[in-house]
Short mmCIF file of C-alpha atoms in Angstrom, two decimals:
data_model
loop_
_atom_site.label_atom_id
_atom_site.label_comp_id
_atom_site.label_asym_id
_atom_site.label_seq_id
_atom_site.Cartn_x
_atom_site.Cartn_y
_atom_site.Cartn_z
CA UNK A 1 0.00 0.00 0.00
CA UNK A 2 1.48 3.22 -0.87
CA UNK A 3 3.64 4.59 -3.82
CA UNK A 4 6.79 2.63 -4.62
CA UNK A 5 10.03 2.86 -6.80
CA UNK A 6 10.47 0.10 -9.06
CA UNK A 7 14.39 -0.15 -10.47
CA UNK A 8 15.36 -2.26 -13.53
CA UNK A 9 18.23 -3.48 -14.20
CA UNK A 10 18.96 -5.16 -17.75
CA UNK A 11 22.06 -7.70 -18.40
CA UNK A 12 23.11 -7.96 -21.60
CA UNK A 13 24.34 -11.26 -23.27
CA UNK A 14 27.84 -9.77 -23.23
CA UNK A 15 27.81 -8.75 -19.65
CA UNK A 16 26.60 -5.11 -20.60
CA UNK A 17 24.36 -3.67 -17.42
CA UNK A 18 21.57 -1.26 -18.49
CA UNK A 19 19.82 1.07 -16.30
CA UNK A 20 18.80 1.66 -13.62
CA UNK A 21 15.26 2.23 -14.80
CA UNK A 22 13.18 3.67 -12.00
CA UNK A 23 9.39 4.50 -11.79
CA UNK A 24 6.70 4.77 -9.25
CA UNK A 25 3.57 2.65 -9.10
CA UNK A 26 0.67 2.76 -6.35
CA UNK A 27 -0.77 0.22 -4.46
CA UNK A 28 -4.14 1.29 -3.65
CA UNK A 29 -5.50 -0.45 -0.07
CA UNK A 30 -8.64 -2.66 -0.24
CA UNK A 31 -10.59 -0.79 2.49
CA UNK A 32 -10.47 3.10 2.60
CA UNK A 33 -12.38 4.85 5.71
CA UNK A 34 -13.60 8.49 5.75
CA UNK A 35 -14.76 9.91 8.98
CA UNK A 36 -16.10 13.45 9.97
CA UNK A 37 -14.64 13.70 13.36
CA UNK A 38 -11.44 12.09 12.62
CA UNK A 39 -8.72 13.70 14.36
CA UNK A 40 -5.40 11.59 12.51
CA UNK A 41 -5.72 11.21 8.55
CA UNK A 42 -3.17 9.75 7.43
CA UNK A 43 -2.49 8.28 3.88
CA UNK A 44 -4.26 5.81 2.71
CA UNK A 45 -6.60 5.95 5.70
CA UNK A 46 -6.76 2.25 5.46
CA UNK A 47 -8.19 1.97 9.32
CA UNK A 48 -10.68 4.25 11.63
CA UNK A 49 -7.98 5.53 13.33
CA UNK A 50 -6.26 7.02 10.36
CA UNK A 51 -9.33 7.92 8.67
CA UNK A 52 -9.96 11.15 5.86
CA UNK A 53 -11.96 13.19 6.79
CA UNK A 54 -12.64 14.22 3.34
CA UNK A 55 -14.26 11.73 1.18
CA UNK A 56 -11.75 13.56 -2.31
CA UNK A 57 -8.81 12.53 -0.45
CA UNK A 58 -10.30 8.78 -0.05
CA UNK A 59 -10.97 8.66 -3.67
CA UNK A 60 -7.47 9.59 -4.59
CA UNK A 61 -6.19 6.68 -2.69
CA UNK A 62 -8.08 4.50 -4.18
CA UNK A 63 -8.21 2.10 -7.20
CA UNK A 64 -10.37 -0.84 -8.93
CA UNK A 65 -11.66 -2.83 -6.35
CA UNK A 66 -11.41 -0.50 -2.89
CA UNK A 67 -14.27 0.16 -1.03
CA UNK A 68 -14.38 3.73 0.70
CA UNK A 69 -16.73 2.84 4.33
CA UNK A 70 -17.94 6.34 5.29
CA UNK A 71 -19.10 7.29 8.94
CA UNK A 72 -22.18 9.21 9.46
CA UNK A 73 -22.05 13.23 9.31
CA UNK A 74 -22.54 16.10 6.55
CA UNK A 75 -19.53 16.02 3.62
CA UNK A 76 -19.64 19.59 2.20
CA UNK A 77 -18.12 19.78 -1.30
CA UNK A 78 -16.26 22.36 -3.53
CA UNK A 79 -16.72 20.15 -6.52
CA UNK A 80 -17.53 17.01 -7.73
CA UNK A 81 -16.96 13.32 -6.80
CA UNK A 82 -15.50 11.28 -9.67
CA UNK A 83 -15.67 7.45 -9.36
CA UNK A 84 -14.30 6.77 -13.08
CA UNK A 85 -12.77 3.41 -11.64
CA UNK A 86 -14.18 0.11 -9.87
CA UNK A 87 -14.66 1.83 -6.36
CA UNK A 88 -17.61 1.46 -4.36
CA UNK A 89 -18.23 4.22 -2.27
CA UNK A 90 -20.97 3.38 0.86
CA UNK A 91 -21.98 4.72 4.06
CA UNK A 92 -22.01 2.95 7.09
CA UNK A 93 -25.68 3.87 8.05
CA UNK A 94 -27.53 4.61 5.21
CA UNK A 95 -28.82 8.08 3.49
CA UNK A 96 -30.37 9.53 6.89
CA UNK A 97 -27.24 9.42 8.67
CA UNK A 98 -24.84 10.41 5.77
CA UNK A 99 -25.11 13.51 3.39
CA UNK A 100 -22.74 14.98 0.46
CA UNK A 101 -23.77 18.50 0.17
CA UNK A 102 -22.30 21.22 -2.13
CA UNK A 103 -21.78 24.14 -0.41
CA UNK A 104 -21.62 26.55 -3.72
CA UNK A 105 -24.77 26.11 -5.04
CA UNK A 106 -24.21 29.05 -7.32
CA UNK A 107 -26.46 29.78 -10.62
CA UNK A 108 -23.97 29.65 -13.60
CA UNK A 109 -21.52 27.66 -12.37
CA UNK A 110 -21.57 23.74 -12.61
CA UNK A 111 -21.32 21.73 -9.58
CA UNK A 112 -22.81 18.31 -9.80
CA UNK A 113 -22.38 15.96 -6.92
CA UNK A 114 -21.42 12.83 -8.04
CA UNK A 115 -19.98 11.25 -11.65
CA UNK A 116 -20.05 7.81 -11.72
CA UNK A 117 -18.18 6.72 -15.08
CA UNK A 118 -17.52 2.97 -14.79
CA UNK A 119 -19.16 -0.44 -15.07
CA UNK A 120 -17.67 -1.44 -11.47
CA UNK A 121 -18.48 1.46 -9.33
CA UNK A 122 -20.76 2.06 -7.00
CA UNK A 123 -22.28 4.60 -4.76
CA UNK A 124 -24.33 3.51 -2.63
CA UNK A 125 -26.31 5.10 1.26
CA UNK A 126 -26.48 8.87 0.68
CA UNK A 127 -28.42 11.72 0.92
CA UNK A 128 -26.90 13.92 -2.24
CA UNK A 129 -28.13 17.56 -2.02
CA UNK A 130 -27.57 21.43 -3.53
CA UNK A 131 -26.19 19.97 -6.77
CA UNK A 132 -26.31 22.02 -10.13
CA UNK A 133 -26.21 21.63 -13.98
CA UNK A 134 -25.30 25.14 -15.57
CA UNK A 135 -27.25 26.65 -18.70
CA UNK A 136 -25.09 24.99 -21.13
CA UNK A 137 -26.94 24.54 -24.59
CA UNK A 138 -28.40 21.03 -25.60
CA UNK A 139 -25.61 19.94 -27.26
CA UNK A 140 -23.22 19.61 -23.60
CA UNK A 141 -23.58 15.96 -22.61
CA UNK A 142 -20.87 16.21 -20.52
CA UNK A 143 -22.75 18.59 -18.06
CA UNK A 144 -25.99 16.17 -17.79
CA UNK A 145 -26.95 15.19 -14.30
CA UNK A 146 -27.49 18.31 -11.80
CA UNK A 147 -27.04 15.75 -8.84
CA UNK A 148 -25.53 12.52 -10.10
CA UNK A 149 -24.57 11.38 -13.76
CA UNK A 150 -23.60 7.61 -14.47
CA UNK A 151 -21.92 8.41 -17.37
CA UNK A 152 -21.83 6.31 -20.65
CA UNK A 153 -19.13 3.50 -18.93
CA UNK A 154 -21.84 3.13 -16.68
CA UNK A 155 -22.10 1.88 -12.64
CA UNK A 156 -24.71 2.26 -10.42
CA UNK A 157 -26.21 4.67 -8.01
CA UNK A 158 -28.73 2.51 -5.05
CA UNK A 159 -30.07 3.71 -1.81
CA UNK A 160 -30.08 7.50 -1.86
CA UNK A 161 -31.76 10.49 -1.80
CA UNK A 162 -31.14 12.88 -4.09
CA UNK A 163 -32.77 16.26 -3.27
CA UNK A 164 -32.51 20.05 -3.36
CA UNK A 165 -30.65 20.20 -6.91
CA UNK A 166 -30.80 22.82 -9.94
CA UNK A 167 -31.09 21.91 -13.56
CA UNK A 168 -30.07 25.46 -15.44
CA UNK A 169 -32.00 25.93 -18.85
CA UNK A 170 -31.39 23.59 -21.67
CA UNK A 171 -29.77 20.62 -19.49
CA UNK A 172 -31.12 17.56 -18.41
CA UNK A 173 -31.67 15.58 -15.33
CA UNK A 174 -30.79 16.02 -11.52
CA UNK A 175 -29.99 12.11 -12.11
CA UNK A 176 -29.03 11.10 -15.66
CA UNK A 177 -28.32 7.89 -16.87
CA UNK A 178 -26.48 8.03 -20.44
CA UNK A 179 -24.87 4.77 -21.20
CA UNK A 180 -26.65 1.25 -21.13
CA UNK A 181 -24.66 -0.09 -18.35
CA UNK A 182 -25.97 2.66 -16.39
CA UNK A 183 -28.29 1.90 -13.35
CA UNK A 184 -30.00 4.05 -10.39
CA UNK A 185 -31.91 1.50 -8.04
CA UNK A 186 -33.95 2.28 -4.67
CA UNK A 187 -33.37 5.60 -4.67
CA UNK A 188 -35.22 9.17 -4.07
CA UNK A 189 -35.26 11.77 -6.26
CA UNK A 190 -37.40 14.56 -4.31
CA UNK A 191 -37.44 18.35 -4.35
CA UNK A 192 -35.60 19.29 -7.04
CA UNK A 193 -36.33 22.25 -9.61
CA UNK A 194 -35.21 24.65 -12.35
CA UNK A 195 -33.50 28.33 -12.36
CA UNK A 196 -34.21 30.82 -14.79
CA UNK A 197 -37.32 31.50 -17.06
CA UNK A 198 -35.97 30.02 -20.39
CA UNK A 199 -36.90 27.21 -22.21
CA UNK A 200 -35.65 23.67 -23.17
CA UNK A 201 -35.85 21.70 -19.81
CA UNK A 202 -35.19 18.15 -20.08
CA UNK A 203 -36.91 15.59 -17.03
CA UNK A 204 -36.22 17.95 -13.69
CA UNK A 205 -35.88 13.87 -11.87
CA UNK A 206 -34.54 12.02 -14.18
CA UNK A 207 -33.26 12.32 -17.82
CA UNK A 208 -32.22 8.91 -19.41
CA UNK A 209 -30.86 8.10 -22.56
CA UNK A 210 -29.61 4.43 -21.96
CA UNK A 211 -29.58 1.97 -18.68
CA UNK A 212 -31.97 0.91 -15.93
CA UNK A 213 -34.02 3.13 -13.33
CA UNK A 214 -35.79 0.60 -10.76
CA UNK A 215 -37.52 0.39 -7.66
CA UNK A 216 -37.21 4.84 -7.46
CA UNK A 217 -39.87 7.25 -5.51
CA UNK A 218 -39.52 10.14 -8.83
CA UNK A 219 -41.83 13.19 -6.59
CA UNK A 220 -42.01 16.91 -6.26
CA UNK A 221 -39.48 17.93 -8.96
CA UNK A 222 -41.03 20.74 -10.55
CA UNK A 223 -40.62 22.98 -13.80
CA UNK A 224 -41.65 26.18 -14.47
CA UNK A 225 -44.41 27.48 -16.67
CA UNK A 226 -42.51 29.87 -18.18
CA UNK A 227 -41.00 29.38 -22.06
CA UNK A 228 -41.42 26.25 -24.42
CA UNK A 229 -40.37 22.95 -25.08
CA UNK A 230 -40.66 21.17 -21.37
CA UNK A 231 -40.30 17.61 -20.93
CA UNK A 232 -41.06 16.14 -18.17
CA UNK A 233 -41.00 17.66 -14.57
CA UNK A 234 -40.45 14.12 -13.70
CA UNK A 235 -38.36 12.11 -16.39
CA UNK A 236 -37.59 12.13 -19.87
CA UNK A 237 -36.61 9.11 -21.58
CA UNK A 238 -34.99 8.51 -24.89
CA UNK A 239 -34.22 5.35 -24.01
CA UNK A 240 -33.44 2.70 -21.52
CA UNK A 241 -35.60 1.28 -19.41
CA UNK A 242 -37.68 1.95 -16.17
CA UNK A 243 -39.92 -0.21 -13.90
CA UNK A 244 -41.14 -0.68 -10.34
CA UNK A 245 -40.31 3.18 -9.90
CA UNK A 246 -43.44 5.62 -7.90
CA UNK A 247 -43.58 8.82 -9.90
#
């Protein structure tokens, strides 16, 4: 665990000695923990005792195949979590004990919560709140997902409650799903809305292109009247698949 130097050494048929060759590699721990009242981090938090107390600094440690344990508490953000590798990120007692909030919830600039990118990962026990998808034209997949996007690797998104997020004019989705290995499964997605007056608003809950939304409570996101060209204060599809979900 920890970053290492590797040195090389090549012998030649003649007797010739090449190198040394040196680089570093990582070996990410199996278990990361994150705890709000830790009082020693220390890298790679692989224990309670040694815990982050940020859950960014977990994910840096951590590769394909760690799982980041979280202890209850409130996680304020400046930006976005980005689980583009086979980590599975869970809380110890579930979404009412365990909150990522972003604490810039400003109009114009894009702060989403979470980006889950990869077939592997998982986040899973949260209650994800204040995120926002900036005004960005139709055309910006990239900035899909006000709350949480499982990008077009895919993953999976279970037990949380997403609430309290933005979607900015001509964007799509406090959750969106855009790939087919892309799944959101007993989750909430409750009180979110839209800024501004303009038009082209794309499913305030969920916007889905590809994947699987199942077993979801999809209530009290709500549009505006204002402008044209509204679909869905609850979803949009234009593709993918959804069953056993309360809307």
């Amino acid at each position: 665990v920890g970053a290492h130097t590797v040195r090389l050494f090549v012998k030649l048929a003649d007797g010739t000695v090449l190198g040394p060759y040196e680089w570093s590699v990582w070996g990410a721990p199996t278990q990361v923990f994150v705890a709000q009242s830790g009082d020693a981090p220390e890298s790679p938090f692989d224990n309670w005792q040694t815990a982050a107390t940020n859950i960014a600094d977990a994910i840096a440690v951590s590769a394909g195949g760690t799982v980041i344990t979280v202890g209850d508490g409130l996680y304020e953000i400046d930006e976005q979590l980005v689980l583009d590798r086979g980590i599975v990120l869970r809380s110890v007692n579930g979404a009412a004990a365990t909150e990522i909030c972003n604490n810039n919830q400003t109009v114009g600039t894009p702060n989403r919560l979470v980006l889950i990118n990869h077939a592997d990962a998982r986040c899973e026990g949260f209650t994800l709140s204040n995120g926002y998808a900036a005004n960005s034209g139709a055309a910006e997949m990239s900035l899909r997902g006000a709350g949480v996007r499982v990008g077009e690797n895919g993953g999976t998104l279970s037990s949380c409650v997403i609430t309290n997020c933005l979607v900015g004019y001509s964007n799509q989705g406090t959750v969106a799903l855009c790939g087919p290995l892309a799944v959101v499964s007993n989750c909430t997605i409750s009180a979110n809305g839209v800024t501004g007056t303009k038009t082209w608003i794309y499913g305030v809950g969920v916007w889905m292109s590809d994947g699987l939304v199942v077993d979801c409570r999809i209530t009290g996101n709500k549009t505006h009247l204002y402008g044209n060209l509204k679909w869905g204060g609850a979803v949009c599809l234009t593709g993918g698949r959804m069953t056993r979900c309360v809307i």
